[in-house]
Amino acid sequence: PADVLTFGETMLAAQLPGTLAVGAQARTTVAGAESNVAIGLARLGHHAVWAGLVGDDEPGRLVLRTLRGEGVDITRAGTHATAPTGALLRERRVADLARVHYWRSHSAASLLTPADLAPALGDGARILHLTGITCALGPGPLEAVRTAAAHAQAQGWTVTLDVNHRQRLWTAEEAGRALRPLLPHITVLIASDDELPVVTGVPGGTPDGEDGEARAVGALLDAGVREVVVKRGGEGAAVRDRQGTRHSLPALRVPVRDTVGAGDAFCAGYLSGLLDGVPPAGRLARANTLGAFAVASDGDWEGLPRRDELGLLDAAPGSAIR
Ligand code: ADP
Ligand code: KDG
């Protein structure tokens, strides 16, 4: 079996260094939360399978070529005969603020069904990695997530879920209604601190400081999740499990270039630690390291480390390795 199976929507991405309104030259690449995680894992030497759907078009070919080139297993990826590959455009509106525009309704990925996933599920995996984004794409993808989560749990795989709330795709209420029934299948839930209310259904934006966060994490553990990992952006991250283990770790200090993709990189690091049998504190450290690589480099996944580069950020700032 593979180390990790994941699926979702991977799109053609145009990255603009400025604003669209005045026209700016774009760099084309591919983006998708689940494939970002798969690339991060593959770079660390793990066998990661991405089993999404793309269109029978040039963007779809770019997606598959990129993933194959990064060593992600795409033997279970599919091509839809008529629906197109989704796309996104990311403008840098001001220095530290990116704005995303999507073209993904009726895309190939939005038409994924449980039947498309059956072969990949049949192959088996140690970890099934899911995100809330896939659940937001449409009824078919949501059903595929539910089917996969139930199958994986029944087979004794580890099931990880990154909440990854995208308010351009659905409301917090819709997300909560879709995600809460999944909780009993989830082994490790990963969320940003501001996403905790989305899954707990506790109204009122961000949780009320540390107490609010602790209550939300407690509610998720009560709902059946075995371990909850909270991402705190530049502050780092924390983990708590049902056995009462608690750790928190500050983020690495790095120059911030592009924060998009940090959460996916973080997940790749955490999952890599799980696969290697690293204890919780060490998993958090590897997750923070990958998150730091993502924020310190341009693009979602382009700057992620190979295994022999994991210690690179320990080098003195401004140094050259020669
Ligand atoms: P998301 O991208 O999902 O919103 P976060 O912004 O919380 O997630 O970032 C995910 C992880 O990336 C953090 O937990 C941390 O490990 C790392 N990270 C994020 N911002 C920074 C930063 N400014 N400096 C160093 N590491 C960061
Ligand atoms: O986490 C980065 C993702 O936001 C990006 O790659 C695109 O999957 C994507 C999304 O839905 O926003």
mmCIF file of C-alpha atoms and ligand atoms in Angstrom:
data_model
loop_
_atom_site.group_PDB
_atom_site.id
_atom_site.type_symbol
_atom_site.label_atom_id
_atom_site.label_comp_id
_atom_site.label_asym_id
_atom_site.label_seq_id
_atom_site.Cartn_x
_atom_site.Cartn_y
_atom_site.Cartn_z
ATOM 1 C CA PRO A 1 0.000 0.000 0.000
ATOM 2 C CA ALA A 2 0.942 3.625 -0.489
ATOM 3 C CA ASP A 3 2.061 5.814 2.395
ATOM 4 C CA VAL A 4 -0.567 8.492 1.768
ATOM 5 C CA LEU A 5 -3.634 8.674 -0.468
ATOM 6 C CA THR A 6 -5.155 12.093 -1.101
ATOM 7 C CA PHE A 7 -7.524 13.613 -3.664
ATOM 8 C CA GLY A 8 -9.160 16.925 -4.459
ATOM 9 C CA GLU A 9 -8.944 19.694 -7.001
ATOM 10 C CA THR A 10 -5.649 20.736 -8.548
ATOM 11 C CA MET A 11 -5.877 23.727 -10.870
ATOM 12 C CA LEU A 12 -4.013 25.798 -13.354
ATOM 13 C CA ALA A 13 -2.718 28.734 -11.280
ATOM 14 C CA ALA A 14 -1.661 32.138 -12.555
ATOM 15 C CA GLN A 15 0.473 34.091 -10.089
ATOM 16 C CA LEU A 16 0.502 37.844 -10.626
ATOM 17 C CA PRO A 17 3.221 39.889 -8.923
ATOM 18 C CA GLY A 18 0.831 42.894 -8.906
ATOM 19 C CA THR A 19 -2.827 43.687 -9.466
ATOM 20 C CA LEU A 20 -4.921 42.321 -12.303
ATOM 21 C CA ALA A 21 -6.707 45.651 -12.845
ATOM 22 C CA VAL A 22 -3.666 47.230 -14.489
ATOM 23 C CA GLY A 23 -2.476 44.052 -16.191
ATOM 24 C CA ALA A 24 0.536 42.165 -14.930
ATOM 25 C CA GLN A 25 2.631 39.345 -16.315
ATOM 26 C CA ALA A 26 1.662 36.045 -14.778
ATOM 27 C CA ARG A 27 3.721 33.006 -13.899
ATOM 28 C CA THR A 28 1.757 29.836 -14.580
ATOM 29 C CA THR A 29 1.930 26.873 -12.241
ATOM 30 C CA VAL A 30 -0.444 24.435 -10.589
ATOM 31 C CA ALA A 31 -2.100 24.713 -7.187
ATOM 32 C CA GLY A 32 -4.316 22.586 -5.018
ATOM 33 C CA ALA A 33 -4.159 22.006 -1.293
ATOM 34 C CA GLU A 34 -4.107 18.193 -1.492
ATOM 35 C CA SER A 35 -1.524 18.015 -4.275
ATOM 36 C CA ASN A 36 0.615 20.529 -2.361
ATOM 37 C CA VAL A 37 0.619 18.044 0.523
ATOM 38 C CA ALA A 38 1.398 15.165 -1.852
ATOM 39 C CA ILE A 39 4.352 17.060 -3.351
ATOM 40 C CA GLY A 40 5.681 17.911 0.109
ATOM 41 C CA LEU A 41 5.516 14.234 1.075
ATOM 42 C CA ALA A 42 7.063 13.014 -2.175
ATOM 43 C CA ARG A 43 9.998 15.406 -1.744
ATOM 44 C CA LEU A 44 10.609 13.836 1.664
ATOM 45 C CA GLY A 45 10.727 10.402 0.058
ATOM 46 C CA HIS A 46 7.235 9.125 0.889
ATOM 47 C CA HIS A 47 4.957 7.314 -1.562
ATOM 48 C CA ALA A 48 2.097 9.790 -2.041
ATOM 49 C CA VAL A 49 -0.850 9.056 -4.318
ATOM 50 C CA TRP A 50 -3.004 11.878 -5.723
ATOM 51 C CA ALA A 51 -6.273 10.579 -7.140
ATOM 52 C CA GLY A 52 -8.180 13.601 -8.448
ATOM 53 C CA LEU A 53 -9.869 14.396 -11.748
ATOM 54 C CA VAL A 54 -8.629 16.902 -14.333
ATOM 55 C CA GLY A 55 -10.076 17.933 -17.684
ATOM 56 C CA ASP A 56 -8.905 16.612 -21.050
ATOM 57 C CA ASP A 57 -7.135 19.907 -21.768
ATOM 58 C CA GLU A 58 -3.769 21.685 -21.596
ATOM 59 C CA PRO A 59 -4.189 22.783 -17.940
ATOM 60 C CA GLY A 60 -4.999 19.173 -17.045
ATOM 61 C CA ARG A 61 -1.871 17.990 -18.809
ATOM 62 C CA LEU A 62 0.184 20.598 -16.929
ATOM 63 C CA VAL A 63 -1.269 19.376 -13.617
ATOM 64 C CA LEU A 64 -0.451 15.727 -14.339
ATOM 65 C CA ARG A 65 2.989 16.495 -15.762
ATOM 66 C CA THR A 66 3.885 18.615 -12.721
ATOM 67 C CA LEU A 67 2.741 16.018 -10.212
ATOM 68 C CA ARG A 68 4.503 13.218 -12.099
ATOM 69 C CA GLY A 69 7.647 15.328 -12.272
ATOM 70 C CA GLU A 70 7.515 15.846 -8.515
ATOM 71 C CA GLY A 71 7.334 12.121 -7.905
ATOM 72 C CA VAL A 72 3.653 12.016 -6.895
ATOM 73 C CA ASP A 73 1.930 8.764 -7.910
ATOM 74 C CA ILE A 74 -0.826 9.723 -10.396
ATOM 75 C CA THR A 75 -1.653 6.225 -11.641
ATOM 76 C CA ARG A 76 -5.121 6.605 -10.056
ATOM 77 C CA ALA A 77 -5.729 10.177 -11.292
ATOM 78 C CA GLY A 78 -8.472 10.512 -13.887
ATOM 79 C CA THR A 79 -9.343 12.693 -16.862
ATOM 80 C CA HIS A 80 -12.940 13.835 -17.405
ATOM 81 C CA ALA A 81 -14.068 13.643 -21.027
ATOM 82 C CA THR A 82 -15.950 16.964 -21.172
ATOM 83 C CA ALA A 83 -15.538 19.116 -18.030
ATOM 84 C CA PRO A 84 -12.529 21.464 -17.877
ATOM 85 C CA THR A 85 -9.675 21.675 -15.392
ATOM 86 C CA GLY A 86 -10.321 24.387 -12.788
ATOM 87 C CA ALA A 87 -8.226 27.537 -12.618
ATOM 88 C CA LEU A 88 -7.263 30.242 -10.172
ATOM 89 C CA LEU A 89 -5.602 33.600 -10.419
ATOM 90 C CA ARG A 90 -3.717 35.001 -7.465
ATOM 91 C CA GLU A 91 -2.944 38.714 -7.429
ATOM 92 C CA ARG A 92 -0.632 40.390 -4.985
ATOM 93 C CA ARG A 93 -3.035 43.196 -4.088
ATOM 94 C CA VAL A 94 -0.544 44.896 -1.755
ATOM 95 C CA ALA A 95 2.818 43.708 -0.430
ATOM 96 C CA ASP A 96 1.596 41.192 2.119
ATOM 97 C CA LEU A 97 -1.935 40.538 0.851
ATOM 98 C CA ALA A 98 -2.831 38.067 -1.878
ATOM 99 C CA ARG A 99 -6.305 37.877 -3.436
ATOM 100 C CA VAL A 100 -7.582 34.740 -5.165
ATOM 101 C CA HIS A 101 -10.108 34.400 -7.997
ATOM 102 C CA TYR A 102 -11.438 30.953 -8.867
ATOM 103 C CA TRP A 103 -12.877 29.385 -12.042
ATOM 104 C CA ARG A 104 -13.892 26.033 -10.680
ATOM 105 C CA SER A 105 -17.670 25.575 -10.783
ATOM 106 C CA HIS A 106 -18.557 22.677 -13.142
ATOM 107 C CA SER A 107 -14.860 21.757 -13.313
ATOM 108 C CA ALA A 108 -13.752 18.141 -13.763
ATOM 109 C CA ALA A 109 -12.821 17.926 -10.074
ATOM 110 C CA SER A 110 -16.258 19.152 -8.989
ATOM 111 C CA LEU A 111 -17.768 16.095 -10.747
ATOM 112 C CA LEU A 112 -15.731 13.508 -8.812
ATOM 113 C CA THR A 113 -17.847 10.612 -7.494
ATOM 114 C CA PRO A 114 -17.153 7.793 -5.016
ATOM 115 C CA ALA A 115 -16.863 5.383 -7.996
ATOM 116 C CA ASP A 116 -13.871 7.374 -9.340
ATOM 117 C CA LEU A 117 -12.035 6.748 -6.069
ATOM 118 C CA ALA A 118 -12.763 3.045 -5.710
ATOM 119 C CA PRO A 119 -9.566 1.803 -7.425
ATOM 120 C CA ALA A 120 -7.333 4.032 -5.268
ATOM 121 C CA LEU A 121 -9.143 2.932 -2.103
ATOM 122 C CA GLY A 122 -8.733 -0.671 -3.205
ATOM 123 C CA ASP A 123 -4.952 -0.220 -3.459
ATOM 124 C CA GLY A 124 -4.772 0.766 0.223
ATOM 125 C CA ALA A 125 -2.714 3.380 2.081
ATOM 126 C CA ARG A 126 -1.342 3.964 5.557
ATOM 127 C CA ILE A 127 -2.867 7.442 5.704
ATOM 128 C CA LEU A 128 -5.881 8.964 3.938
ATOM 129 C CA HIS A 129 -5.521 12.759 3.812
ATOM 130 C CA LEU A 130 -8.686 14.827 3.302
ATOM 131 C CA THR A 131 -9.426 18.536 3.229
ATOM 132 C CA GLY A 132 -12.544 20.629 3.688
ATOM 133 C CA ILE A 133 -11.952 22.133 0.244
ATOM 134 C CA THR A 134 -12.909 18.879 -1.496
ATOM 135 C CA CYS A 135 -16.111 18.774 0.561
ATOM 136 C CA ALA A 136 -17.014 22.247 -0.752
ATOM 137 C CA LEU A 137 -16.687 21.346 -4.449
ATOM 138 C CA GLY A 138 -20.102 19.708 -4.807
ATOM 139 C CA PRO A 139 -22.273 16.788 -3.730
ATOM 140 C CA GLY A 140 -20.167 14.174 -5.565
ATOM 141 C CA PRO A 141 -16.830 15.205 -4.011
ATOM 142 C CA LEU A 142 -18.466 15.448 -0.563
ATOM 143 C CA GLU A 143 -19.862 11.939 -0.966
ATOM 144 C CA ALA A 144 -16.437 10.751 -2.151
ATOM 145 C CA VAL A 145 -14.860 12.201 1.004
ATOM 146 C CA ARG A 146 -17.480 10.513 3.209
ATOM 147 C CA THR A 147 -17.068 7.156 1.473
ATOM 148 C CA ALA A 148 -13.276 7.349 1.626
ATOM 149 C CA ALA A 149 -13.253 8.336 5.309
ATOM 150 C CA ALA A 150 -15.581 5.466 6.278
ATOM 151 C CA HIS A 151 -13.604 2.959 4.185
ATOM 152 C CA ALA A 152 -10.254 4.092 5.581
ATOM 153 C CA GLN A 153 -11.477 3.939 9.152
ATOM 154 C CA ALA A 154 -12.925 0.460 8.631
ATOM 155 C CA GLN A 155 -9.569 -0.664 7.192
ATOM 156 C CA GLY A 156 -7.682 0.772 10.160
ATOM 157 C CA TRP A 157 -5.831 3.485 8.191
ATOM 158 C CA THR A 158 -5.003 6.804 9.812
ATOM 159 C CA VAL A 159 -7.403 9.495 8.552
ATOM 160 C CA THR A 160 -6.229 13.106 8.584
ATOM 161 C CA LEU A 161 -8.438 16.107 7.826
ATOM 162 C CA ASP A 162 -7.248 19.652 7.223
ATOM 163 C CA VAL A 163 -10.281 21.922 7.717
ATOM 164 C CA ASN A 164 -8.920 24.393 5.127
ATOM 165 C CA HIS A 165 -11.970 26.670 5.182
ATOM 166 C CA ARG A 166 -12.387 28.647 1.931
ATOM 167 C CA GLN A 167 -15.012 31.335 2.341
ATOM 168 C CA ARG A 168 -15.057 31.912 -1.417
ATOM 169 C CA LEU A 169 -16.468 28.377 -1.775
ATOM 170 C CA TRP A 170 -19.009 28.147 1.066
ATOM 171 C CA THR A 171 -20.117 29.687 4.352
ATOM 172 C CA ALA A 172 -18.826 28.609 7.756
ATOM 173 C CA GLU A 173 -22.303 27.234 8.518
ATOM 174 C CA GLU A 174 -22.348 25.092 5.361
ATOM 175 C CA ALA A 175 -18.822 23.879 6.093
ATOM 176 C CA GLY A 176 -19.739 22.994 9.669
ATOM 177 C CA ARG A 177 -22.791 21.008 8.566
ATOM 178 C CA ALA A 178 -20.694 19.017 6.084
ATOM 179 C CA LEU A 179 -17.623 18.473 8.254
ATOM 180 C CA ARG A 180 -19.109 17.632 11.647
ATOM 181 C CA PRO A 181 -20.506 14.222 10.580
ATOM 182 C CA LEU A 182 -16.980 13.299 9.429
ATOM 183 C CA LEU A 183 -15.403 13.824 12.851
ATOM 184 C CA PRO A 184 -15.935 10.282 14.203
ATOM 185 C CA HIS A 185 -13.870 8.957 11.243
ATOM 186 C CA ILE A 186 -10.960 11.357 11.752
ATOM 187 C CA THR A 187 -7.783 10.295 13.529
ATOM 188 C CA VAL A 188 -5.929 13.619 13.270
ATOM 189 C CA LEU A 189 -7.729 16.906 12.656
ATOM 190 C CA ILE A 190 -5.588 19.840 11.565
ATOM 191 C CA ALA A 191 -7.016 23.374 11.674
ATOM 192 C CA SER A 192 -5.905 26.976 11.893
ATOM 193 C CA ASP A 193 -6.920 28.553 15.196
ATOM 194 C CA ASP A 194 -9.475 30.721 13.364
ATOM 195 C CA GLU A 195 -11.015 27.627 11.725
ATOM 196 C CA LEU A 196 -11.866 25.904 15.003
ATOM 197 C CA PRO A 197 -15.313 27.570 15.254
ATOM 198 C CA VAL A 198 -16.137 26.294 11.742
ATOM 199 C CA VAL A 199 -15.967 22.663 12.879
ATOM 200 C CA THR A 200 -17.156 23.047 16.454
ATOM 201 C CA GLY A 201 -20.089 25.203 15.414
ATOM 202 C CA VAL A 202 -19.345 27.634 18.233
ATOM 203 C CA PRO A 203 -20.549 30.970 16.835
ATOM 204 C CA GLY A 204 -18.673 34.243 16.947
ATOM 205 C CA GLY A 205 -15.587 34.221 14.714
ATOM 206 C CA THR A 206 -12.328 33.296 16.387
ATOM 207 C CA PRO A 207 -12.255 31.357 19.636
ATOM 208 C CA ASP A 208 -11.991 33.403 22.764
ATOM 209 C CA GLY A 209 -8.192 33.365 23.351
ATOM 210 C CA GLU A 210 -6.437 30.331 24.815
ATOM 211 C CA ASP A 211 -9.475 29.238 26.822
ATOM 212 C CA GLY A 212 -11.664 29.306 23.743
ATOM 213 C CA GLU A 213 -9.096 27.307 21.797
ATOM 214 C CA ALA A 214 -8.808 24.739 24.597
ATOM 215 C CA ARG A 215 -12.600 24.358 24.746
ATOM 216 C CA ALA A 216 -12.842 23.925 20.968
ATOM 217 C CA VAL A 217 -10.079 21.312 20.938
ATOM 218 C CA GLY A 218 -11.764 19.503 23.835
ATOM 219 C CA ALA A 219 -15.060 19.450 21.921
ATOM 220 C CA LEU A 220 -13.345 17.917 18.874
ATOM 221 C CA LEU A 221 -11.699 15.210 20.995
ATOM 222 C CA ASP A 222 -15.117 14.494 22.552
ATOM 223 C CA ALA A 223 -16.602 14.216 19.054
ATOM 224 C CA GLY A 224 -14.311 11.274 18.288
ATOM 225 C CA VAL A 225 -11.140 12.851 16.870
ATOM 226 C CA ARG A 226 -8.039 11.255 18.401
ATOM 227 C CA GLU A 227 -5.605 14.128 17.963
ATOM 228 C CA VAL A 228 -6.076 17.834 17.190
ATOM 229 C CA VAL A 229 -3.314 19.958 15.678
ATOM 230 C CA VAL A 230 -3.792 23.740 15.698
ATOM 231 C CA LYS A 231 -1.840 25.948 13.293
ATOM 232 C CA ARG A 232 -1.122 29.415 14.645
ATOM 233 C CA GLY A 233 0.540 31.093 11.641
ATOM 234 C CA GLY A 234 3.684 32.997 12.644
ATOM 235 C CA GLU A 235 3.131 31.873 16.240
ATOM 236 C CA GLY A 236 3.719 28.196 15.417
ATOM 237 C CA ALA A 237 1.458 25.298 16.306
ATOM 238 C CA ALA A 238 0.112 23.042 19.062
ATOM 239 C CA VAL A 239 -1.095 19.455 19.421
ATOM 240 C CA ARG A 240 -3.325 17.734 21.972
ATOM 241 C CA ASP A 241 -4.553 14.139 21.972
ATOM 242 C CA ARG A 242 -7.088 12.038 23.858
ATOM 243 C CA GLN A 243 -4.391 10.586 26.098
ATOM 244 C CA GLY A 244 -3.744 14.082 27.437
ATOM 245 C CA THR A 245 -0.505 14.727 25.536
ATOM 246 C CA ARG A 246 -0.052 18.466 24.897
ATOM 247 C CA HIS A 247 2.747 20.258 23.094
ATOM 248 C CA SER A 248 3.124 23.665 21.549
ATOM 249 C CA LEU A 249 6.023 24.923 19.503
ATOM 250 C CA PRO A 250 6.872 28.406 18.217
ATOM 251 C CA ALA A 251 7.286 28.948 14.485
ATOM 252 C CA LEU A 252 10.751 29.177 12.951
ATOM 253 C CA ARG A 253 11.914 32.741 12.366
ATOM 254 C CA VAL A 254 12.216 33.208 8.620
ATOM 255 C CA PRO A 255 11.746 36.106 6.192
ATOM 256 C CA VAL A 256 8.155 35.977 4.896
ATOM 257 C CA ARG A 257 7.857 35.842 1.085
ATOM 258 C CA ASP A 258 4.503 34.168 0.397
ATOM 259 C CA THR A 259 2.296 32.644 3.084
ATOM 260 C CA VAL A 260 -0.014 30.747 0.690
ATOM 261 C CA GLY A 261 0.607 27.026 0.933
ATOM 262 C CA ALA A 262 2.052 27.210 4.462
ATOM 263 C CA GLY A 263 -0.799 25.154 5.882
ATOM 264 C CA ASP A 264 -0.386 22.443 3.236
ATOM 265 C CA ALA A 265 3.372 22.310 3.778
ATOM 266 C CA PHE A 266 2.708 22.057 7.508
ATOM 267 C CA CYS A 267 0.390 19.080 6.889
ATOM 268 C CA ALA A 268 3.020 17.378 4.729
ATOM 269 C CA GLY A 269 5.544 17.752 7.553
ATOM 270 C CA TYR A 270 3.130 16.441 10.161
ATOM 271 C CA LEU A 271 2.113 13.444 8.032
ATOM 272 C CA SER A 272 5.763 12.708 7.286
ATOM 273 C CA GLY A 273 6.400 12.567 11.031
ATOM 274 C CA LEU A 274 3.448 10.206 11.504
ATOM 275 C CA LEU A 275 4.784 7.904 8.765
ATOM 276 C CA ASP A 276 8.256 7.889 10.312
ATOM 277 C CA GLY A 277 6.892 7.090 13.783
ATOM 278 C CA VAL A 278 8.108 10.402 15.214
ATOM 279 C CA PRO A 279 6.508 11.362 18.600
ATOM 280 C CA PRO A 280 4.049 14.332 18.685
ATOM 281 C CA ALA A 281 6.579 17.055 19.567
ATOM 282 C CA GLY A 282 8.878 15.958 16.745
ATOM 283 C CA ARG A 283 5.967 15.837 14.299
ATOM 284 C CA LEU A 284 5.120 19.435 15.209
ATOM 285 C CA ALA A 285 8.736 20.438 14.666
ATOM 286 C CA ARG A 286 8.826 18.874 11.194
ATOM 287 C CA ALA A 287 5.469 20.502 10.385
ATOM 288 C CA ASN A 288 6.730 23.937 11.492
ATOM 289 C CA THR A 289 9.885 23.413 9.433
ATOM 290 C CA LEU A 290 7.903 22.711 6.268
ATOM 291 C CA GLY A 291 5.537 25.620 6.994
ATOM 292 C CA ALA A 292 8.576 27.891 7.344
ATOM 293 C CA PHE A 293 9.997 26.705 4.010
ATOM 294 C CA ALA A 294 6.644 27.515 2.367
ATOM 295 C CA VAL A 295 6.397 31.064 3.762
ATOM 296 C CA ALA A 296 10.054 31.826 3.034
ATOM 297 C CA SER A 297 9.748 30.926 -0.668
ATOM 298 C CA ASP A 298 7.462 31.960 -3.550
ATOM 299 C CA GLY A 299 4.729 29.605 -4.696
ATOM 300 C CA ASP A 300 2.656 27.028 -2.823
ATOM 301 C CA TRP A 301 5.012 24.062 -3.132
ATOM 302 C CA GLU A 302 8.004 25.095 -5.253
ATOM 303 C CA GLY A 303 10.256 25.840 -2.253
ATOM 304 C CA LEU A 304 9.505 22.715 -0.198
ATOM 305 C CA PRO A 305 12.552 20.787 1.035
ATOM 306 C CA ARG A 306 13.943 17.411 0.119
ATOM 307 C CA ARG A 307 14.789 15.266 3.115
ATOM 308 C CA ASP A 308 18.471 16.218 3.079
ATOM 309 C CA GLU A 309 17.427 19.903 3.201
ATOM 310 C CA LEU A 310 15.328 19.715 6.377
ATOM 311 C CA GLY A 311 18.095 21.329 8.438
ATOM 312 C CA LEU A 312 18.717 24.129 5.933
ATOM 313 C CA LEU A 313 16.819 26.798 7.880
ATOM 314 C CA ASP A 314 19.179 26.310 10.834
ATOM 315 C CA ALA A 315 21.895 28.033 8.784
ATOM 316 C CA ALA A 316 22.613 31.619 9.853
ATOM 317 C CA PRO A 317 20.367 34.133 8.039
ATOM 318 C CA GLY A 318 22.062 35.538 4.967
ATOM 319 C CA SER A 319 24.622 32.755 4.739
ATOM 320 C CA ALA A 320 25.578 31.007 1.521
ATOM 321 C CA ILE A 321 26.071 27.258 1.506
ATOM 322 C CA ARG A 322 29.241 26.414 -0.461
HETATM 323 P P1 ADP B 1 -2.763 28.341 6.808
HETATM 324 O O1 ADP B 1 -1.847 28.606 5.630
HETATM 325 O O2 ADP B 1 -3.480 27.058 6.685
HETATM 326 O O3 ADP B 1 -3.636 29.498 7.187
HETATM 327 P P2 ADP B 1 -0.969 29.091 8.970
HETATM 328 O O4 ADP B 1 -0.944 30.475 8.458
HETATM 329 O O5 ADP B 1 -1.387 28.873 10.373
HETATM 330 O O6 ADP B 1 -1.822 28.096 8.058
HETATM 331 O O7 ADP B 1 0.493 28.504 8.762
HETATM 332 C C1 ADP B 1 0.743 27.129 8.841
HETATM 333 C C2 ADP B 1 2.074 26.898 9.474
HETATM 334 O O8 ADP B 1 3.107 27.498 8.681
HETATM 335 C C3 ADP B 1 2.221 27.502 10.868
HETATM 336 O O9 ADP B 1 1.683 26.657 11.847
HETATM 337 C C4 ADP B 1 3.739 27.636 10.944
HETATM 338 O O10 ADP B 1 4.329 26.388 11.211
HETATM 339 C C5 ADP B 1 4.110 28.039 9.525
HETATM 340 N N1 ADP B 1 4.105 29.505 9.392
HETATM 341 C C6 ADP B 1 3.080 30.305 9.029
HETATM 342 N N2 ADP B 1 3.435 31.605 9.064
HETATM 343 C C7 ADP B 1 4.740 31.639 9.419
HETATM 344 C C8 ADP B 1 5.716 32.683 9.617
HETATM 345 N N3 ADP B 1 5.392 33.966 9.451
HETATM 346 N N4 ADP B 1 6.962 32.325 9.988
HETATM 347 C C9 ADP B 1 7.306 31.031 10.153
HETATM 348 N N5 ADP B 1 6.440 30.010 9.993
HETATM 349 C C10 ADP B 1 5.177 30.291 9.630
HETATM 350 O O1 KDG B 2 -3.588 26.010 0.371
HETATM 351 C C1 KDG B 2 -3.251 26.561 -0.871
HETATM 352 C C2 KDG B 2 -4.472 26.442 -1.700
HETATM 353 O O2 KDG B 2 -5.356 27.449 -1.305
HETATM 354 C C3 KDG B 2 -4.233 26.591 -3.145
HETATM 355 O O3 KDG B 2 -3.237 25.726 -3.611
HETATM 356 C C4 KDG B 2 -5.476 26.452 -3.976
HETATM 357 O O4 KDG B 2 -6.570 24.447 -3.317
HETATM 358 C C5 KDG B 2 -6.585 25.649 -3.403
HETATM 359 C C6 KDG B 2 -7.766 26.360 -2.916
HETATM 360 O O5 KDG B 2 -8.830 25.763 -2.961
HETATM 361 O O6 KDG B 2 -7.699 27.495 -2.482
#
